């Protein structure tokens, strides 16, 4: 499974300006709703519910917010690079600037976990994270095969 298999067309945001985790989750929900046809409120509630269990900020400036939706029929990914890092209550205490949103159907089970593991493995690669931070537009990110 490649990241390109998960990222919907138009689902790369090269420079998003937000100032808080709350604002970021709202932006993610709005953008995901527009691209997936799902309810913005349902997406936001799923993301907030998952964050209450513990931060999805995995360290090294990376967060992978995720959730399951009852009416979604396939995995959905959205990649965002922030203009400025924000506090995300990450495991290492570092601010976050690379975000990969992953939404899955409620019944996805193993596919959801495999996709999460794939995203985490790729983004933890220092070389890939550096290239993502150096790319300045969505087309460049997609052309480099990074997302």
Coordinates of C-alpha atoms in Angstrom, one line a residue:
X1 CA 0.0 0.0 0.0
X2 CA 1.4 3.4 -1.1
X3 CA 0.5 6.7 0.5
X4 CA -0.7 7.7 -3.0
X5 CA -3.4 4.9 -2.6
X6 CA -4.7 6.7 0.5
X7 CA -4.5 10.3 -0.5
X8 CA -7.6 11.6 -2.4
X9 CA -7.1 13.9 -5.4
X10 CA -6.7 17.4 -4.1
X11 CA -6.0 16.1 -0.6
X12 CA -2.5 17.6 -0.2
X13 CA -2.3 21.0 1.6
X14 CA 1.2 22.4 1.3
X15 CA 1.0 25.3 3.7
X16 CA -1.9 25.5 6.1
X17 CA -1.9 28.4 8.7
X18 CA -3.4 27.4 12.0
X19 CA -2.5 28.4 15.6
X20 CA -3.8 25.5 17.7
X21 CA -4.6 21.8 17.7
X22 CA -8.3 22.6 18.0
X23 CA -8.2 24.8 14.9
X24 CA -6.2 22.2 13.0
X25 CA -8.7 19.5 13.8
X26 CA -11.5 21.8 12.6
X27 CA -9.7 22.5 9.3
X28 CA -8.9 18.8 8.8
X29 CA -12.6 17.9 9.3
X30 CA -13.8 20.7 6.9
X31 CA -11.3 19.7 4.2
X32 CA -11.9 16.0 4.6
X33 CA -15.7 16.6 4.5
X34 CA -15.4 18.6 1.2
X35 CA -13.3 15.9 -0.5
X36 CA -15.0 12.7 0.9
X37 CA -18.7 13.8 1.0
X38 CA -18.8 12.9 4.7
X39 CA -20.3 15.1 7.4
X40 CA -17.8 17.6 8.8
X41 CA -19.3 17.3 12.2
X42 CA -19.0 13.5 12.2
X43 CA -15.4 13.7 11.1
X44 CA -14.5 16.3 13.8
X45 CA -16.2 14.2 16.5
X46 CA -14.3 11.1 15.5
X47 CA -11.0 13.0 15.5
X48 CA -11.7 14.6 18.9
X49 CA -12.8 11.3 20.4
X50 CA -9.6 9.7 19.3
X51 CA -7.5 12.6 20.6
X52 CA -9.2 12.2 24.0
X53 CA -7.7 8.7 24.2
X54 CA -4.2 10.2 23.7
X55 CA -2.4 12.5 21.3
X56 CA -1.8 11.2 17.8
X57 CA 1.3 13.4 17.7
X58 CA 3.8 10.6 17.3
X59 CA 7.0 12.7 17.6
X60 CA 9.6 14.4 15.3
X61 CA 7.0 17.0 14.3
X62 CA 4.5 14.5 13.0
X63 CA 0.9 13.8 13.8
X64 CA -1.4 11.1 12.4
X65 CA -4.9 12.0 13.5
X66 CA -7.3 9.3 12.6
X67 CA -10.8 7.9 13.1
X68 CA -13.4 5.6 11.9
X69 CA -16.7 6.7 10.2
X70 CA -19.9 4.7 9.8
X71 CA -20.7 5.9 6.3
X72 CA -17.3 5.8 4.8
X73 CA -16.7 3.1 2.2
X74 CA -12.9 3.2 1.8
X75 CA -9.8 4.5 3.4
X76 CA -9.3 8.3 3.0
X77 CA -6.1 10.2 3.6
X78 CA -5.2 13.9 3.6
X79 CA -1.7 15.3 4.0
X80 CA -1.1 18.7 5.5
X81 CA 2.1 20.7 6.0
X82 CA 1.7 23.6 8.4
X83 CA 3.2 27.0 7.8
X84 CA 4.3 27.1 11.4
X85 CA 4.5 24.2 13.9
X86 CA 1.9 24.0 16.6
X87 CA 1.7 22.3 20.0
X88 CA -0.1 19.0 19.5
X89 CA 0.6 17.4 22.9
X90 CA 2.9 15.1 21.0
X91 CA 4.6 12.1 22.7
X92 CA 8.0 13.8 22.6
X93 CA 6.6 17.3 23.5
X94 CA 7.8 18.8 20.2
X95 CA 5.5 21.0 18.0
X96 CA 4.0 19.4 14.9
X97 CA 4.2 20.6 11.3
X98 CA 3.5 17.4 9.2
X99 CA 0.1 15.9 9.5
X100 CA -1.4 12.9 7.8
X101 CA -5.2 12.5 8.5
X102 CA -6.5 9.0 8.0
X103 CA -10.1 8.1 8.0
X104 CA -11.4 4.5 7.7
X105 CA -14.7 2.8 7.4
X106 CA -16.0 1.5 10.7
X107 CA -15.5 -2.1 9.6
X108 CA -12.0 -1.6 8.2
X109 CA -10.2 -3.4 11.0
X110 CA -6.9 -4.7 9.8
X111 CA -6.8 -2.4 6.8
X112 CA -7.0 0.6 9.0
X113 CA -4.1 -0.6 11.2
X114 CA -2.0 -1.5 8.2
X115 CA -2.5 1.9 6.7
X116 CA -1.7 3.6 10.0
X117 CA 1.5 1.5 10.3
X118 CA 2.5 2.4 6.7
X119 CA 2.0 6.1 7.2
X120 CA 3.9 6.1 10.5
X121 CA 6.8 4.1 9.0
X122 CA 7.1 6.4 6.1
X123 CA 6.9 9.6 8.0
X124 CA 9.3 8.4 10.6
X125 CA 11.9 8.1 7.9
X126 CA 14.1 11.2 8.4
X127 CA 14.8 11.6 4.7
X128 CA 11.2 11.5 3.7
X129 CA 10.2 14.0 6.5
X130 CA 13.0 16.4 5.4
X131 CA 11.8 16.2 1.7
X132 CA 8.2 16.8 2.8
X133 CA 9.3 19.9 4.7
X134 CA 11.4 21.2 1.8
X135 CA 8.6 20.8 -0.9
X136 CA 6.7 24.0 -1.4
X137 CA 3.5 23.0 -3.2
X138 CA 1.1 20.1 -3.4
X139 CA 2.1 19.1 -7.0
X140 CA 5.8 18.8 -5.9
X141 CA 4.8 16.6 -3.0
X142 CA 2.8 14.4 -5.3
X143 CA 5.4 14.3 -8.1
X144 CA 8.1 13.3 -5.7
X145 CA 6.0 10.3 -4.8
X146 CA 6.1 11.3 -1.1
X147 CA 2.3 11.5 -0.7

